[in-house]
PDB file of C-alpha atoms in Angstrom:
ATOM      1  CA  PHE A   1     -17.090  22.285  -6.875  1.00 48.00           C
ATOM      2  CA  LEU A   2     -13.912  21.357  -4.987  1.00 53.00           C
ATOM      3  CA  GLY A   3     -11.949  21.459  -8.231  1.00 55.00           C
ATOM      4  CA  PRO A   4     -10.997  25.139  -7.901  1.00 60.00           C
ATOM      5  CA  LEU A   5      -9.563  24.476  -4.439  1.00 60.00           C
ATOM      6  CA  PHE A   6      -7.101  21.989  -5.880  1.00 61.00           C
ATOM      7  CA  GLY A   7      -6.540  23.824  -9.156  1.00 60.00           C
ATOM      8  CA  ALA A   8      -5.302  27.044  -7.572  1.00 64.00           C
ATOM      9  CA  VAL A   9      -2.237  28.603  -9.146  1.00 67.00           C
ATOM     10  CA  GLU A  10       0.975  27.671  -7.375  1.00 72.00           C
ATOM     11  CA  ARG A  11       3.015  30.536  -5.959  1.00 78.00           C
ATOM     12  CA  PRO A  12       6.609  29.315  -5.769  1.00 80.00           C
ATOM     13  CA  PRO A  13       9.329  31.737  -4.708  1.00 86.00           C
ATOM     14  CA  PRO A  14      10.772  33.800  -7.565  1.00 89.00           C
ATOM     15  CA  GLU A  15      13.462  32.077  -9.607  1.00 90.00           C
ATOM     16  CA  GLU A  16      15.981  34.773  -8.766  1.00 92.00           C
ATOM     17  CA  LEU A  17      15.350  34.237  -5.042  1.00 92.00           C
ATOM     18  CA  VAL A  18      15.610  30.402  -5.062  1.00 91.00           C
ATOM     19  CA  PRO A  19      17.189  29.337  -8.375  1.00 93.00           C
ATOM     20  CA  GLY A  20      15.993  25.944  -9.640  1.00 94.00           C
ATOM     21  CA  PHE A  21      13.371  25.515  -6.919  1.00 92.00           C
ATOM     22  CA  GLN A  22      10.327  25.321  -9.166  1.00 91.00           C
ATOM     23  CA  GLN A  23      11.958  22.892 -11.604  1.00 93.00           C
ATOM     24  CA  ALA A  24      13.167  20.659  -8.755  1.00 94.00           C
ATOM     25  CA  MET A  25       9.679  20.548  -7.231  1.00 92.00           C
ATOM     26  CA  GLN A  26       8.053  19.767 -10.584  1.00 93.00           C
ATOM     27  CA  GLU A  27      10.473  16.938 -11.275  1.00 96.00           C
ATOM     28  CA  TYR A  28      10.002  15.546  -7.769  1.00 95.00           C
ATOM     29  CA  GLN A  29       6.203  15.580  -8.160  1.00 95.00           C
ATOM     30  CA  GLU A  30       6.451  13.706 -11.454  1.00 96.00           C
ATOM     31  CA  HIS A  31       8.656  11.034  -9.871  1.00 97.00           C
ATOM     32  CA  MET A  32       6.288  10.669  -6.904  1.00 97.00           C
ATOM     33  CA  TYR A  33       3.269  10.318  -9.209  1.00 97.00           C
ATOM     34  CA  ARG A  34       4.959   7.458 -11.049  1.00 97.00           C
ATOM     35  CA  LEU A  35       6.058   5.829  -7.790  1.00 97.00           C
ATOM     36  CA  ALA A  36       2.547   6.104  -6.309  1.00 97.00           C
ATOM     37  CA  LYS A  37       1.015   4.402  -9.347  1.00 97.00           C
ATOM     38  CA  ARG A  38       3.616   1.646  -9.176  1.00 98.00           C
ATOM     39  CA  LEU A  39       2.852   1.027  -5.504  1.00 98.00           C
ATOM     40  CA  LEU A  40      -0.864   0.917  -6.294  1.00 98.00           C
ATOM     41  CA  SER A  41      -0.211  -1.633  -9.039  1.00 98.00           C
ATOM     42  CA  PHE A  42       1.266  -3.981  -6.416  1.00 97.00           C
ATOM     43  CA  MET A  43      -1.734  -3.407  -4.159  1.00 97.00           C
ATOM     44  CA  ALA A  44      -4.117  -4.088  -7.034  1.00 97.00           C
ATOM     45  CA  ARG A  45      -2.559  -7.519  -7.558  1.00 97.00           C
ATOM     46  CA  ALA A  46      -2.879  -8.243  -3.824  1.00 97.00           C
ATOM     47  CA  LEU A  47      -6.582  -7.428  -4.146  1.00 96.00           C
ATOM     48  CA  GLY A  48      -6.986  -9.923  -6.998  1.00 96.00           C
ATOM     49  CA  GLN A  49      -7.172  -7.226  -9.678  1.00 97.00           C
ATOM     50  CA  SER A  50      -5.014  -6.583 -12.710  1.00 97.00           C
ATOM     51  CA  GLU A  51      -1.992  -4.436 -11.949  1.00 96.00           C
ATOM     52  CA  ASP A  52      -3.422  -1.529 -13.975  1.00 97.00           C
ATOM     53  CA  TYR A  53      -6.721  -1.537 -12.039  1.00 97.00           C
ATOM     54  CA  PHE A  54      -6.227   1.915 -10.488  1.00 97.00           C
ATOM     55  CA  GLU A  55      -4.876   3.565 -13.655  1.00 97.00           C
ATOM     56  CA  GLU A  56      -8.245   4.750 -15.007  1.00 97.00           C
ATOM     57  CA  PHE A  57      -9.012   6.461 -11.702  1.00 97.00           C
ATOM     58  CA  LEU A  58      -5.781   8.468 -11.736  1.00 97.00           C
ATOM     59  CA  THR A  59      -5.932  10.282 -15.080  1.00 96.00           C
ATOM     60  CA  GLY A  60      -6.574  13.641 -13.382  1.00 92.00           C
ATOM     61  CA  PRO A  61      -5.843  12.975  -9.719  1.00 93.00           C
ATOM     62  CA  VAL A  62      -5.748  15.296  -6.743  1.00 91.00           C
ATOM     63  CA  ALA A  63      -2.057  15.334  -5.892  1.00 92.00           C
ATOM     64  CA  THR A  64      -0.756  17.536  -3.099  1.00 91.00           C
ATOM     65  CA  HIS A  65       2.926  18.125  -2.441  1.00 91.00           C
ATOM     66  CA  ARG A  66       3.879  19.819   0.825  1.00 90.00           C
ATOM     67  CA  LEU A  67       7.098  21.022   2.420  1.00 91.00           C
ATOM     68  CA  LEU A  68       6.767  20.821   6.206  1.00 90.00           C
ATOM     69  CA  HIS A  69       8.821  22.197   9.069  1.00 89.00           C
ATOM     70  CA  TYR A  70       8.591  21.027  12.687  1.00 89.00           C
ATOM     71  CA  TRP A  71      10.541  23.007  15.265  1.00 87.00           C
ATOM     72  CA  PRO A  72      11.918  21.365  18.426  1.00 85.00           C
ATOM     73  CA  LEU A  73       9.358  21.023  21.214  1.00 81.00           C
ATOM     74  CA  LYS A  74       9.892  22.627  24.600  1.00 79.00           C
ATOM     75  CA  ASP A  75       7.014  21.070  26.543  1.00 76.00           C
ATOM     76  CA  PHE A  76       6.047  17.495  25.622  1.00 68.00           C
ATOM     77  CA  GLU A  77       2.975  17.699  27.850  1.00 68.00           C
ATOM     78  CA  LYS A  78       1.473  20.661  26.007  1.00 68.00           C
ATOM     79  CA  GLN A  79       3.084  20.650  22.546  1.00 71.00           C
ATOM     80  CA  ILE A  80       3.111  18.258  19.603  1.00 74.00           C
ATOM     81  CA  GLY A  81       4.237  18.507  16.008  1.00 78.00           C
ATOM     82  CA  ILE A  82       0.952  17.166  14.664  1.00 82.00           C
ATOM     83  CA  GLY A  83      -1.584  15.110  16.584  1.00 85.00           C
ATOM     84  CA  GLU A  84      -2.637  11.552  15.819  1.00 89.00           C
ATOM     85  CA  HIS A  85      -4.603  11.198  12.602  1.00 92.00           C
ATOM     86  CA  THR A  86      -5.030   9.192   9.425  1.00 94.00           C
ATOM     87  CA  ASP A  87      -4.559  10.648   5.966  1.00 94.00           C
ATOM     88  CA  TYR A  88      -7.814  10.944   4.054  1.00 91.00           C
ATOM     89  CA  GLY A  89      -6.611  10.013   0.562  1.00 93.00           C
ATOM     90  CA  LEU A  90      -5.272   6.904  -1.154  1.00 95.00           C
ATOM     91  CA  LEU A  91      -1.691   6.993  -0.002  1.00 95.00           C
ATOM     92  CA  THR A  92       1.060   9.310   1.145  1.00 97.00           C
ATOM     93  CA  ILE A  93       4.708   8.997   0.166  1.00 97.00           C
ATOM     94  CA  LEU A  94       6.921  10.703   2.727  1.00 94.00           C
ATOM     95  CA  LEU A  95      10.538  11.749   2.471  1.00 90.00           C
ATOM     96  CA  GLN A  96      11.865  12.726   5.901  1.00 87.00           C
ATOM     97  CA  ASP A  97      15.211  14.012   7.040  1.00 86.00           C
ATOM     98  CA  ALA A  98      17.508  12.306   9.555  1.00 88.00           C
ATOM     99  CA  VAL A  99      15.934  14.037  12.570  1.00 88.00           C
ATOM    100  CA  GLY A 100      12.945  11.692  12.789  1.00 85.00           C
ATOM    101  CA  GLY A 101       9.796  12.261  14.813  1.00 88.00           C
ATOM    102  CA  LEU A 102       7.203  10.282  12.884  1.00 91.00           C
ATOM    103  CA  GLN A 103       5.375   7.785  15.099  1.00 92.00           C
ATOM    104  CA  VAL A 104       2.955   5.063  13.975  1.00 95.00           C
ATOM    105  CA  LEU A 105       0.379   3.447  16.246  1.00 95.00           C
ATOM    106  CA  ASN A 106       0.656  -0.293  16.845  1.00 94.00           C
ATOM    107  CA  ALA A 107      -3.070  -0.969  17.181  1.00 87.00           C
ATOM    108  CA  VAL A 108      -2.558  -4.424  18.710  1.00 90.00           C
ATOM    109  CA  ARG A 109      -0.448  -3.208  21.623  1.00 93.00           C
ATOM    110  CA  GLY A 110      -1.789   0.342  21.693  1.00 92.00           C
ATOM    111  CA  GLU A 111       1.755   1.693  21.576  1.00 95.00           C
ATOM    112  CA  TRP A 112       3.426   4.366  19.475  1.00 94.00           C
ATOM    113  CA  VAL A 113       6.323   3.070  17.391  1.00 94.00           C
ATOM    114  CA  HIS A 114       9.081   5.395  16.196  1.00 91.00           C
ATOM    115  CA  ALA A 115       9.353   5.241  12.400  1.00 91.00           C
ATOM    116  CA  MET A 116      13.072   5.856  12.306  1.00 89.00           C
ATOM    117  CA  PRO A 117      14.399   7.488   9.128  1.00 88.00           C
ATOM    118  CA  VAL A 118      16.249   5.197   6.743  1.00 90.00           C
ATOM    119  CA  GLU A 119      18.591   6.959   4.358  1.00 88.00           C
ATOM    120  CA  GLY A 120      17.376   6.715   0.769  1.00 87.00           C
ATOM    121  CA  ALA A 121      14.000   5.245   1.776  1.00 91.00           C
ATOM    122  CA  PHE A 122      10.442   6.567   1.684  1.00 93.00           C
ATOM    123  CA  MET A 123       7.731   6.073   4.275  1.00 93.00           C
ATOM    124  CA  VAL A 124       4.333   5.119   2.820  1.00 95.00           C
ATOM    125  CA  ASN A 125       1.123   5.760   4.730  1.00 95.00           C
ATOM    126  CA  LEU A 126      -2.154   4.254   3.516  1.00 96.00           C
ATOM    127  CA  GLY A 127      -5.155   6.574   3.625  1.00 96.00           C
ATOM    128  CA  ASP A 128      -8.847   6.409   4.454  1.00 95.00           C
ATOM    129  CA  MET A 129      -9.954   6.262   0.813  1.00 96.00           C
ATOM    130  CA  LEU A 130      -7.867   3.165   0.177  1.00 97.00           C
ATOM    131  CA  ALA A 131      -9.180   1.576   3.382  1.00 96.00           C
ATOM    132  CA  ARG A 132     -12.755   2.324   2.277  1.00 95.00           C
ATOM    133  CA  TRP A 133     -12.184   1.086  -1.274  1.00 96.00           C
ATOM    134  CA  THR A 134     -10.689  -2.213  -0.035  1.00 96.00           C
ATOM    135  CA  ASN A 135     -13.147  -2.742   2.842  1.00 95.00           C
ATOM    136  CA  HIS A 136     -10.156  -2.339   5.176  1.00 95.00           C
ATOM    137  CA  GLU A 137      -8.112  -5.088   3.535  1.00 94.00           C
ATOM    138  CA  PHE A 138      -5.596  -2.239   3.587  1.00 96.00           C
ATOM    139  CA  LYS A 139      -5.945  -0.203   6.756  1.00 95.00           C
ATOM    140  CA  SER A 140      -5.242   3.503   6.991  1.00 95.00           C
ATOM    141  CA  THR A 141      -2.201   4.344   9.090  1.00 93.00           C
ATOM    142  CA  ILE A 142      -2.717   6.132  12.413  1.00 95.00           C
ATOM    143  CA  HIS A 143       0.302   8.347  12.925  1.00 94.00           C
ATOM    144  CA  ARG A 144       1.559  11.560  14.511  1.00 92.00           C
ATOM    145  CA  VAL A 145       4.712  13.677  14.631  1.00 90.00           C
ATOM    146  CA  VAL A 146       6.633  14.415  17.829  1.00 88.00           C
ATOM    147  CA  ASN A 147       9.991  16.084  17.286  1.00 85.00           C
ATOM    148  CA  THR A 148      11.931  14.751  20.269  1.00 82.00           C
ATOM    149  CA  SER A 149      15.259  16.164  19.078  1.00 84.00           C
ATOM    150  CA  THR A 150      16.773  19.587  19.633  1.00 87.00           C
ATOM    151  CA  ARG A 151      16.955  20.187  15.867  1.00 89.00           C
ATOM    152  CA  ASP A 152      14.429  21.421  13.336  1.00 91.00           C
ATOM    153  CA  ARG A 153      12.712  18.652  11.375  1.00 90.00           C
ATOM    154  CA  TYR A 154      11.785  18.853   7.702  1.00 90.00           C
ATOM    155  CA  SER A 155       9.656  16.429   5.727  1.00 90.00           C
ATOM    156  CA  VAL A 156       8.240  16.273   2.213  1.00 92.00           C
ATOM    157  CA  PRO A 157       4.913  14.395   1.943  1.00 94.00           C
ATOM    158  CA  TYR A 158       3.220  13.685  -1.375  1.00 96.00           C
ATOM    159  CA  PHE A 159      -0.515  12.952  -1.037  1.00 96.00           C
ATOM    160  CA  LEU A 160      -2.459  11.208  -3.811  1.00 96.00           C
ATOM    161  CA  GLU A 161      -6.250  10.989  -4.292  1.00 95.00           C
ATOM    162  CA  PRO A 162      -8.170   9.781  -7.367  1.00 96.00           C
ATOM    163  CA  ASN A 163      -9.974  11.935  -9.925  1.00 95.00           C
ATOM    164  CA  LEU A 164     -12.692  14.029  -8.279  1.00 92.00           C
ATOM    165  CA  ASP A 165     -15.521  12.282 -10.160  1.00 93.00           C
ATOM    166  CA  VAL A 166     -14.457   8.736  -9.212  1.00 95.00           C
ATOM    167  CA  GLU A 167     -16.830   6.788  -6.963  1.00 95.00           C
ATOM    168  CA  ILE A 168     -15.323   4.806  -4.088  1.00 95.00           C
ATOM    169  CA  PRO A 169     -17.868   2.255  -2.856  1.00 93.00           C
ATOM    170  CA  ILE A 170     -16.913   0.323   0.269  1.00 93.00           C
ATOM    171  CA  GLY A 171     -14.996  -2.780  -0.817  1.00 94.00           C
ATOM    172  CA  GLY A 172     -15.332  -1.892  -4.492  1.00 94.00           C
ATOM    173  CA  ALA A 173     -11.663  -2.514  -5.282  1.00 95.00           C
ATOM    174  CA  VAL A 174     -11.639  -6.092  -3.977  1.00 94.00           C
ATOM    175  CA  ALA A 175     -11.897  -8.705  -6.730  1.00 93.00           C
ATOM    176  CA  GLY A 176     -15.170 -10.606  -6.592  1.00 90.00           C
ATOM    177  CA  SER A 177     -16.986  -8.002  -4.511  1.00 86.00           C
ATOM    178  CA  PRO A 178     -20.602  -7.487  -5.642  1.00 82.00           C
ATOM    179  CA  SER A 179     -21.147  -4.535  -7.944  1.00 77.00           C
ATOM    180  CA  LYS A 180     -22.897  -1.582  -6.369  1.00 78.00           C
ATOM    181  CA  GLN A 181     -25.291   0.950  -7.817  1.00 81.00           C
ATOM    182  CA  SER A 182     -23.930   4.383  -8.554  1.00 85.00           C
ATOM    183  CA  ASP A 183     -24.142   6.629  -5.508  1.00 87.00           C
ATOM    184  CA  PRO A 184     -23.049  10.289  -5.738  1.00 86.00           C
ATOM    185  CA  SER A 185     -22.158  10.277  -2.025  1.00 88.00           C
ATOM    186  CA  ASN A 186     -19.314   7.873  -2.897  1.00 91.00           C
ATOM    187  CA  ARG A 187     -17.651  10.394  -5.192  1.00 93.00           C
ATOM    188  CA  VAL A 188     -14.180  11.613  -4.294  1.00 93.00           C
ATOM    189  CA  ASP A 189     -15.286  15.255  -4.295  1.00 90.00           C
ATOM    190  CA  GLU A 190     -18.076  14.457  -1.820  1.00 90.00           C
ATOM    191  CA  ILE A 191     -15.702  12.523   0.425  1.00 90.00           C
ATOM    192  CA  LEU A 192     -13.224  15.390   0.326  1.00 88.00           C
ATOM    193  CA  TYR A 193     -16.000  17.881   1.038  1.00 86.00           C
ATOM    194  CA  GLY A 194     -16.914  15.894   4.153  1.00 85.00           C
ATOM    195  CA  PHE A 195     -13.314  15.991   5.312  1.00 83.00           C
ATOM    196  CA  TYR A 196     -12.708  19.669   4.623  1.00 79.00           C
ATOM    197  CA  SER A 197     -16.027  20.834   6.032  1.00 80.00           C
ATOM    198  CA  GLY A 198     -15.498  18.710   9.149  1.00 77.00           C
ATOM    199  CA  ALA A 199     -12.070  20.292   9.570  1.00 69.00           C
ATOM    200  CA  GLY A 200     -13.547  23.766   9.159  1.00 72.00           C
ATOM    201  CA  MET A 201     -11.598  24.405   5.954  1.00 69.00           C
ATOM    202  CA  VAL A 202     -14.726  24.770   3.796  1.00 70.00           C
ATOM    203  CA  LYS A 203     -17.299  26.971   5.504  1.00 67.00           C
ATOM    204  CA  GLN A 204     -20.153  26.752   3.030  1.00 66.00           C
ATOM    205  CA  ARG A 205     -20.998  24.561   0.062  1.00 62.00           C
ATOM    206  CA  PRO A 206     -21.075  26.714  -3.083  1.00 55.00           C
ATOM    207  CA  PRO A 207     -24.262  26.634  -5.192  1.00 54.00           C
ATOM    208  CA  ALA A 208     -24.350  23.998  -7.928  1.00 54.00           C
ATOM    209  CA  PRO A 209     -23.438  25.397 -11.377  1.00 50.00           C
ATOM    210  CA  VAL A 210     -26.366  26.126 -13.665  1.00 50.00           C
ATOM    211  CA  PRO A 211     -26.273  23.930 -16.809  1.00 51.00           C
ATOM    212  CA  SER A 212     -25.669  25.979 -19.919  1.00 50.00           C
TER     213      SER A 212
END
């Protein structure tokens, strides 16, 4: 039932207002999709799987591309760009400008580390679904954004989740892990529903469709 939420029609600005915008965004999304699958192929090998292990789960993925703006903060005691969190999906590929502001938690020392922008480089955050699927062999990244500069900050994150009907059992992606019985609560759409309902973004579960 979450499909319609992610299949909504995009509403880019009119071509005459921002010429080339829609084409540039489409091309960027296609490049990020290929890059995400390549990164996952490396992770699959690290997990003892074949490099194409994740391919079958990404034939109709939930892919979200956002353009974000963070204005300069005036009161660091009361304001923040975005509070500490982990991403809920598989992985996030982030392109950030030269302003910076992304901070990643060093869990060992309990300190926030500035993820300084590197020209021509992407920042990759691992998400909760990947942590779950690998039994935390890959841990989701705790991060936040604090724009400490006097300039506006812009970033372009690309979020990737598997097909909505894929099941993600705990540790299921690790080679040699025992097979688990099918469990609908492990489905991507159920996991996403838990996230969105917990965040107050989905107020009520729609009724199940009646089989025709």
